[in-house]
Short mmCIF file of C-alpha atoms and ligand atoms in Angstrom, two decimals:
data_model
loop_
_atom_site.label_atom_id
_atom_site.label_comp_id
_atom_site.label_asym_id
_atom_site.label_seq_id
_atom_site.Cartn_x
_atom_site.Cartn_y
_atom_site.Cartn_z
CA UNK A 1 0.00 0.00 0.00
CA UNK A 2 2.92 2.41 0.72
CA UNK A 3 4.63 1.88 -2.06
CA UNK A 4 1.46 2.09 -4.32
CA UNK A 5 1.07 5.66 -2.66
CA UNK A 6 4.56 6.74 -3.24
CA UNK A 7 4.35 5.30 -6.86
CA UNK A 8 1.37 7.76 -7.66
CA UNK A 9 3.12 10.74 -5.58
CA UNK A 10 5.67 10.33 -7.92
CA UNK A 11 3.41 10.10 -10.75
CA UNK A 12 1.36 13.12 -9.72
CA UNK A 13 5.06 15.22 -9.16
CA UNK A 14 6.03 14.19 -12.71
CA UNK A 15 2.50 15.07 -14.21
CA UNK A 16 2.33 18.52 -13.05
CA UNK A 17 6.48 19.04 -13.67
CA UNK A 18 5.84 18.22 -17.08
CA UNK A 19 2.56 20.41 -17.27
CA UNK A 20 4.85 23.13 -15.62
CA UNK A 21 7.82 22.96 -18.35
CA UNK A 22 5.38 22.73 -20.93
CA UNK A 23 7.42 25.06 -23.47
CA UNK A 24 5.06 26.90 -25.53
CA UNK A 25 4.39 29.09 -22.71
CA UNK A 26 0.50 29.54 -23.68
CA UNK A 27 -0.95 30.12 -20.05
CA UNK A 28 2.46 31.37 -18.69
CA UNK A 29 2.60 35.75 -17.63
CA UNK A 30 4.61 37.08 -20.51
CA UNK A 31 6.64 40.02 -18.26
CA UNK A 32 7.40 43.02 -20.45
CA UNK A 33 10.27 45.42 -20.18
CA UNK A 34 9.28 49.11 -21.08
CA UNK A 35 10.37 52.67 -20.28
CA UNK A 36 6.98 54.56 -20.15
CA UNK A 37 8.62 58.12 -20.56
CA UNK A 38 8.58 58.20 -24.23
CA UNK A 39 5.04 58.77 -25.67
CA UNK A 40 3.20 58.43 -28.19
CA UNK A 41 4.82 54.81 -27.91
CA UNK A 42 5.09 54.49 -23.72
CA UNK A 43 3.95 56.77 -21.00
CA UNK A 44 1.89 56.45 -17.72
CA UNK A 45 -1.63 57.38 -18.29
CA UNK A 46 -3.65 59.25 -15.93
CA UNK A 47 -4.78 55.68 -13.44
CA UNK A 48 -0.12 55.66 -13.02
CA UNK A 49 -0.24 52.25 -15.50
CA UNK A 50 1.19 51.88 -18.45
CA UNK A 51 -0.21 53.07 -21.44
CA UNK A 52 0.69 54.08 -25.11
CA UNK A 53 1.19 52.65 -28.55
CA UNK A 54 4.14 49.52 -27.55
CA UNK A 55 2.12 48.74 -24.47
CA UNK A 56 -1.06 48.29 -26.37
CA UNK A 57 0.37 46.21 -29.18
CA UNK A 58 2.19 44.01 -26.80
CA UNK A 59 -0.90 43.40 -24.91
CA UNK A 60 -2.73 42.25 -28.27
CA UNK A 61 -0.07 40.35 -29.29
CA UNK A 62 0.27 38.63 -25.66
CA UNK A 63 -3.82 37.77 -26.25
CA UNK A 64 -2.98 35.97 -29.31
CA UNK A 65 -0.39 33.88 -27.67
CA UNK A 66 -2.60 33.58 -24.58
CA UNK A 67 -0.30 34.88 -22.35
CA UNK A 68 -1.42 37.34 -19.40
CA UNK A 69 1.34 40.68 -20.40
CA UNK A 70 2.87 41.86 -16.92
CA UNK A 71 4.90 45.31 -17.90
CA UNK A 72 7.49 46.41 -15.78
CA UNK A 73 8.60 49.99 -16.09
CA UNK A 74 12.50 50.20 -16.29
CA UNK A 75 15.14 52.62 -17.12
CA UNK A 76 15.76 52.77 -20.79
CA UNK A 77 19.12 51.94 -20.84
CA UNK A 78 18.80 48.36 -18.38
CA UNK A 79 16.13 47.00 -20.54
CA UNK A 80 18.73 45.09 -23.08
CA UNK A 81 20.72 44.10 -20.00
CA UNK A 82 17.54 42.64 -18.73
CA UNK A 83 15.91 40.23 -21.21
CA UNK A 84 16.13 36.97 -20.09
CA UNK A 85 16.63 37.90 -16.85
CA UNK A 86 14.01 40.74 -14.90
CA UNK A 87 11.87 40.35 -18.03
CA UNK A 88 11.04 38.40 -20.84
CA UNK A 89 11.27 40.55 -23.59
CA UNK A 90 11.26 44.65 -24.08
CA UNK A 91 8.91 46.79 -26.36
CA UNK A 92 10.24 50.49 -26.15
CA UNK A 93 10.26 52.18 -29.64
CA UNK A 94 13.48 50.18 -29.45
CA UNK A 95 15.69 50.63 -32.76
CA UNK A 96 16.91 47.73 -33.91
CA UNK A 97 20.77 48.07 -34.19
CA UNK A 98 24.15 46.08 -34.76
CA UNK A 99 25.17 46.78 -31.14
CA UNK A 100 21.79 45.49 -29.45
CA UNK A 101 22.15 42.78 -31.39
CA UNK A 102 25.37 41.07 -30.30
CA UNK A 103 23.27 40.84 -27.05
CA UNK A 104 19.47 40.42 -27.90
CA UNK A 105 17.41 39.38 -31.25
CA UNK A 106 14.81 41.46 -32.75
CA UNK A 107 11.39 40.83 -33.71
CA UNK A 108 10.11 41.81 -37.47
CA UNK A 109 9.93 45.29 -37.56
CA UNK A 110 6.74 47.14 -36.78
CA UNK A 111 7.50 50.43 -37.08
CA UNK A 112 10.02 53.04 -39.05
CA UNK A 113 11.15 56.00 -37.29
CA UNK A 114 13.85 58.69 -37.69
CA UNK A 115 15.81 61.55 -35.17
CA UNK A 116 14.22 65.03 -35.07
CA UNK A 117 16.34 67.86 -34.04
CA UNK A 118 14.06 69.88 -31.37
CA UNK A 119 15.35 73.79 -30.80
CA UNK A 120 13.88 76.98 -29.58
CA UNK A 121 11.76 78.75 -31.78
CA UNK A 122 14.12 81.39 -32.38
CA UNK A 123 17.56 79.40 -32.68
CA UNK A 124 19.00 79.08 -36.03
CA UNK A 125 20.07 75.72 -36.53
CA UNK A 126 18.85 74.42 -39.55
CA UNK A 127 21.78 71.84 -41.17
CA UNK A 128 24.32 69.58 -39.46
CA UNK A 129 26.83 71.77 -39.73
CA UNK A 130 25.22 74.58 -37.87
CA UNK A 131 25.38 71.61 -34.48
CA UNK A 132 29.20 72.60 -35.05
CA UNK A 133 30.27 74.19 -30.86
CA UNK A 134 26.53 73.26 -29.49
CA UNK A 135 25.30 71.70 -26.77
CA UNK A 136 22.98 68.71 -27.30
CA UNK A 137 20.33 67.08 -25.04
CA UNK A 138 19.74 63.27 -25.65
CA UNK A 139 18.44 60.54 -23.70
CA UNK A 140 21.09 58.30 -22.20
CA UNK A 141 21.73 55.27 -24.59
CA UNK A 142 19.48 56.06 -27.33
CA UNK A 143 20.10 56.21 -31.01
CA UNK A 144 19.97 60.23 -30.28
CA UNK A 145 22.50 59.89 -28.09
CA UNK A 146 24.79 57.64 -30.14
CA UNK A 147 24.81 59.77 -33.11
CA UNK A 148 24.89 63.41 -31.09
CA UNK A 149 28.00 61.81 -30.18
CA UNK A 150 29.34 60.99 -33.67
CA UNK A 151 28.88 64.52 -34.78
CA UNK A 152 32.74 66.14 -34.71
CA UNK A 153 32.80 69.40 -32.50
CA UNK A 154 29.60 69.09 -30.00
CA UNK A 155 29.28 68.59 -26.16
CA UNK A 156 26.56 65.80 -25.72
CA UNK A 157 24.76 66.03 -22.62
CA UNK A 158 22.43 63.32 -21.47
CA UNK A 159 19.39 62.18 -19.30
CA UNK A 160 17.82 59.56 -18.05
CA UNK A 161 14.59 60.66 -19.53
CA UNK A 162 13.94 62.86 -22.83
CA UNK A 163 11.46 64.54 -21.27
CA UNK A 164 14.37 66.01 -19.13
CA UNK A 165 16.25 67.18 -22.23
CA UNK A 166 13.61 69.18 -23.82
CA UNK A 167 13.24 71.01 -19.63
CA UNK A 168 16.33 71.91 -20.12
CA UNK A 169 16.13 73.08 -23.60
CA UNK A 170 13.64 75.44 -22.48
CA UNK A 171 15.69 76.56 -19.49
CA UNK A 172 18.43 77.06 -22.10
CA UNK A 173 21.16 74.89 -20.70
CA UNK A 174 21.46 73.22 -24.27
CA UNK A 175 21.02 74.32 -28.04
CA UNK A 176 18.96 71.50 -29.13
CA UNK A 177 17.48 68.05 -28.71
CA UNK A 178 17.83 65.27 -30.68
CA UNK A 179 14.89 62.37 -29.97
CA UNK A 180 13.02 60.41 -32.20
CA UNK A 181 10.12 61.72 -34.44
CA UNK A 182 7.00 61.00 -32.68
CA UNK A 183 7.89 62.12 -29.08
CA UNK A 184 9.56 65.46 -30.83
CA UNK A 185 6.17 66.37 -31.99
CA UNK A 186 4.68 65.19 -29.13
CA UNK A 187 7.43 67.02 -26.64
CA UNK A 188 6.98 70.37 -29.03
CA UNK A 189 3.11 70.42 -28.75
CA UNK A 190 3.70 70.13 -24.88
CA UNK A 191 5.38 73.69 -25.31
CA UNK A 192 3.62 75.51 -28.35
CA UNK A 193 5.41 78.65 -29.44
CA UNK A 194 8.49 77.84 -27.39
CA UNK A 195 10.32 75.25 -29.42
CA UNK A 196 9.93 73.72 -32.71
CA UNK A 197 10.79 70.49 -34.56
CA UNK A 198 12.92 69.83 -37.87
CA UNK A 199 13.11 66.92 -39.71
CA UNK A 200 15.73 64.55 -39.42
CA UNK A 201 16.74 64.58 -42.87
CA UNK A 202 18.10 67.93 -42.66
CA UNK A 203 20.99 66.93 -40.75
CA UNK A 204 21.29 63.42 -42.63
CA UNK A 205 20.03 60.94 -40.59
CA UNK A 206 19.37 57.50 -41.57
CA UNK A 207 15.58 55.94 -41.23
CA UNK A 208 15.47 53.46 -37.68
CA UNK A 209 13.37 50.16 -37.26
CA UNK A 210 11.52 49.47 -34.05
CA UNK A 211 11.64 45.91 -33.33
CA UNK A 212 10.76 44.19 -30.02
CA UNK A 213 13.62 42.99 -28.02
CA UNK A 214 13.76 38.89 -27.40
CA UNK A 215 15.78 36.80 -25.39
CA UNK A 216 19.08 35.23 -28.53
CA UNK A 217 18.70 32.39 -29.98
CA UNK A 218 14.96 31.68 -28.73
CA UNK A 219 13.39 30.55 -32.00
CA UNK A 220 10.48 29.55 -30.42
CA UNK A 221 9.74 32.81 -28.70
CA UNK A 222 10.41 34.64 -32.16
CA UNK A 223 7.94 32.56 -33.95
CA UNK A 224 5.50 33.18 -31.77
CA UNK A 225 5.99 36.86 -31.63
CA UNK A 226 6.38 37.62 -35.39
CA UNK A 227 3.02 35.37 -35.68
CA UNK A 228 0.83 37.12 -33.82
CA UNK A 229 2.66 40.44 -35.31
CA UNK A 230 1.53 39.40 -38.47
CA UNK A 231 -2.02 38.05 -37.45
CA UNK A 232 -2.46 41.42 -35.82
CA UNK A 233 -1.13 43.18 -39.09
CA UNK A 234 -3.34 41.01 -41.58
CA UNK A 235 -6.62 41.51 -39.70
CA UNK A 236 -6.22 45.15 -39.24
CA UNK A 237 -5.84 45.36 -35.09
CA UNK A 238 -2.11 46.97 -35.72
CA UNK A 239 -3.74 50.04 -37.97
CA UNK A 240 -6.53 50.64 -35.51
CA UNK A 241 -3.59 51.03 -33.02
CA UNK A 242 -1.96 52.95 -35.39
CA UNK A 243 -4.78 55.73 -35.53
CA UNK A 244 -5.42 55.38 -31.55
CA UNK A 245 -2.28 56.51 -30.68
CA UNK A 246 0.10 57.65 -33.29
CA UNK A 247 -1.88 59.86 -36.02
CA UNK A 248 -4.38 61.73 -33.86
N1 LIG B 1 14.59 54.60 -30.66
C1 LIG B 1 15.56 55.04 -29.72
C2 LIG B 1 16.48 53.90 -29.38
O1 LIG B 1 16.17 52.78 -29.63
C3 LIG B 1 14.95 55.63 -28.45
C4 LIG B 1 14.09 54.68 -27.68
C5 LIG B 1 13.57 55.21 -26.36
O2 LIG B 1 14.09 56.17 -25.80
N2 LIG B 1 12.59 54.60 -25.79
O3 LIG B 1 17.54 54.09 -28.87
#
């Protein structure tokens, strides 16, 4: 009789270790890295969770996969550092780029972005070469900050959040901003008359891919992720998000 319990203890412990390791990870919280200080992609809405453009899409594509999404708000430069470790993955208008990449893989692109160039409204920068002896403002280990410090002749100067930048932009403690397209315009609305936007172009910048971060070398994981990306693409979720959040 004892051993016929301990036989079906161990029967029971394998079952639900098996059930547990179960590797699609259906049913399993998918825990998201963001930094929700960079709208229109990530911000905190007015209830202090969450919210914006990445956040929604990961949610949707987390439904697909039926995975509950658990986001954990993190400083923009840990989040690479992170994956596979605090969190699962990271969504965070993150531009796919060489560098990342020796450390994380990407995700299909699902959005193409560029750097603006944010400056008071009476400065008169208007080309890369009139950055030549300024002062820039960038957020700490972004593509903005990697190419403000490329250009020959600046002093880069960087935060922990953008939003931080453009304050002290309009204290005049630096001569511009550099910060990708849609939180430029969003920033510049936030201080009408006082600053204004340019184009990225202008000064020669390349076109950046947003891709979500994933842990290398999980196949599986990528699958999954591109799937739903493209299930959310074909049956027109990702433009409704599109026009929720981006082109207001
Ligand atoms: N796209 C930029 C980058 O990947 C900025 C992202 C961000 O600040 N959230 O570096």
């Amino acid at each position: 009789m004892k051993k016929m319990l301990v036989t079906l203890l161990s029967v029971v412990l394998c079952v639900s270790f098996l059930t547990a390791c179960g590797d699609s990870g259906a049913g399993d919280v998918l825990t998201v890295g963001t930094n929700a200080e960079f709208p229109p992609f990530e911000y905190l809405g007015d209830d202090g969770q969450p919210d914006g453009f990445d956040v929604a899409l990961i949610k949707a594509i987390g439904e697909k996969l039926g995975r509950e999404v658990v986001i954990e708000n993190l400083e923009f430069d840990s989040l690479v550092a992170s994956i596979g470790t605090k969190i699962d993955v990271a969504i965070a208008a993150m531009t796919v780029t060489p560098e990342r990449q020796e450390m994380v893989d990407f995700s299909d692109s699902y959005y193409e972005a560029v750097q603006y160039v944010i400056i008071p409204a009476d400065s008169t920068i208007a080309t890369a070469a009139d950055l030549e002896g300024k002062t820039i403002g960038v957020q700490l280990g972004t593509t903005g900050d990697f190419i403000a410090s490329e250009i020959p002749g600046v002093t880069v100067s960087s935060f922990k959040k953008a939003v931080d930048a453009v304050n002290d932009l309009i204290n005049g403690r630096v001569d511009c901003v550099i910060v990708d397209r849609n939180p430029a315009l969003v920033f510049a609305e936030n201080f009408p008359g006082q600053v204004v936007s340019l184009e990225g172009v202008q000064f020669g910048f390349e076109p950046e891919y947003y891709a979500i971060a994933m842990p290398k070398g999980d196949t599986e994981m990528a699958e999954q992720i591109n799937g739903a990306l493209q299930e959310l693409i074909e049956d027109g979720t990702f433009d409704e998000l599109v026009a929720t959040y981006i082109e207001q």
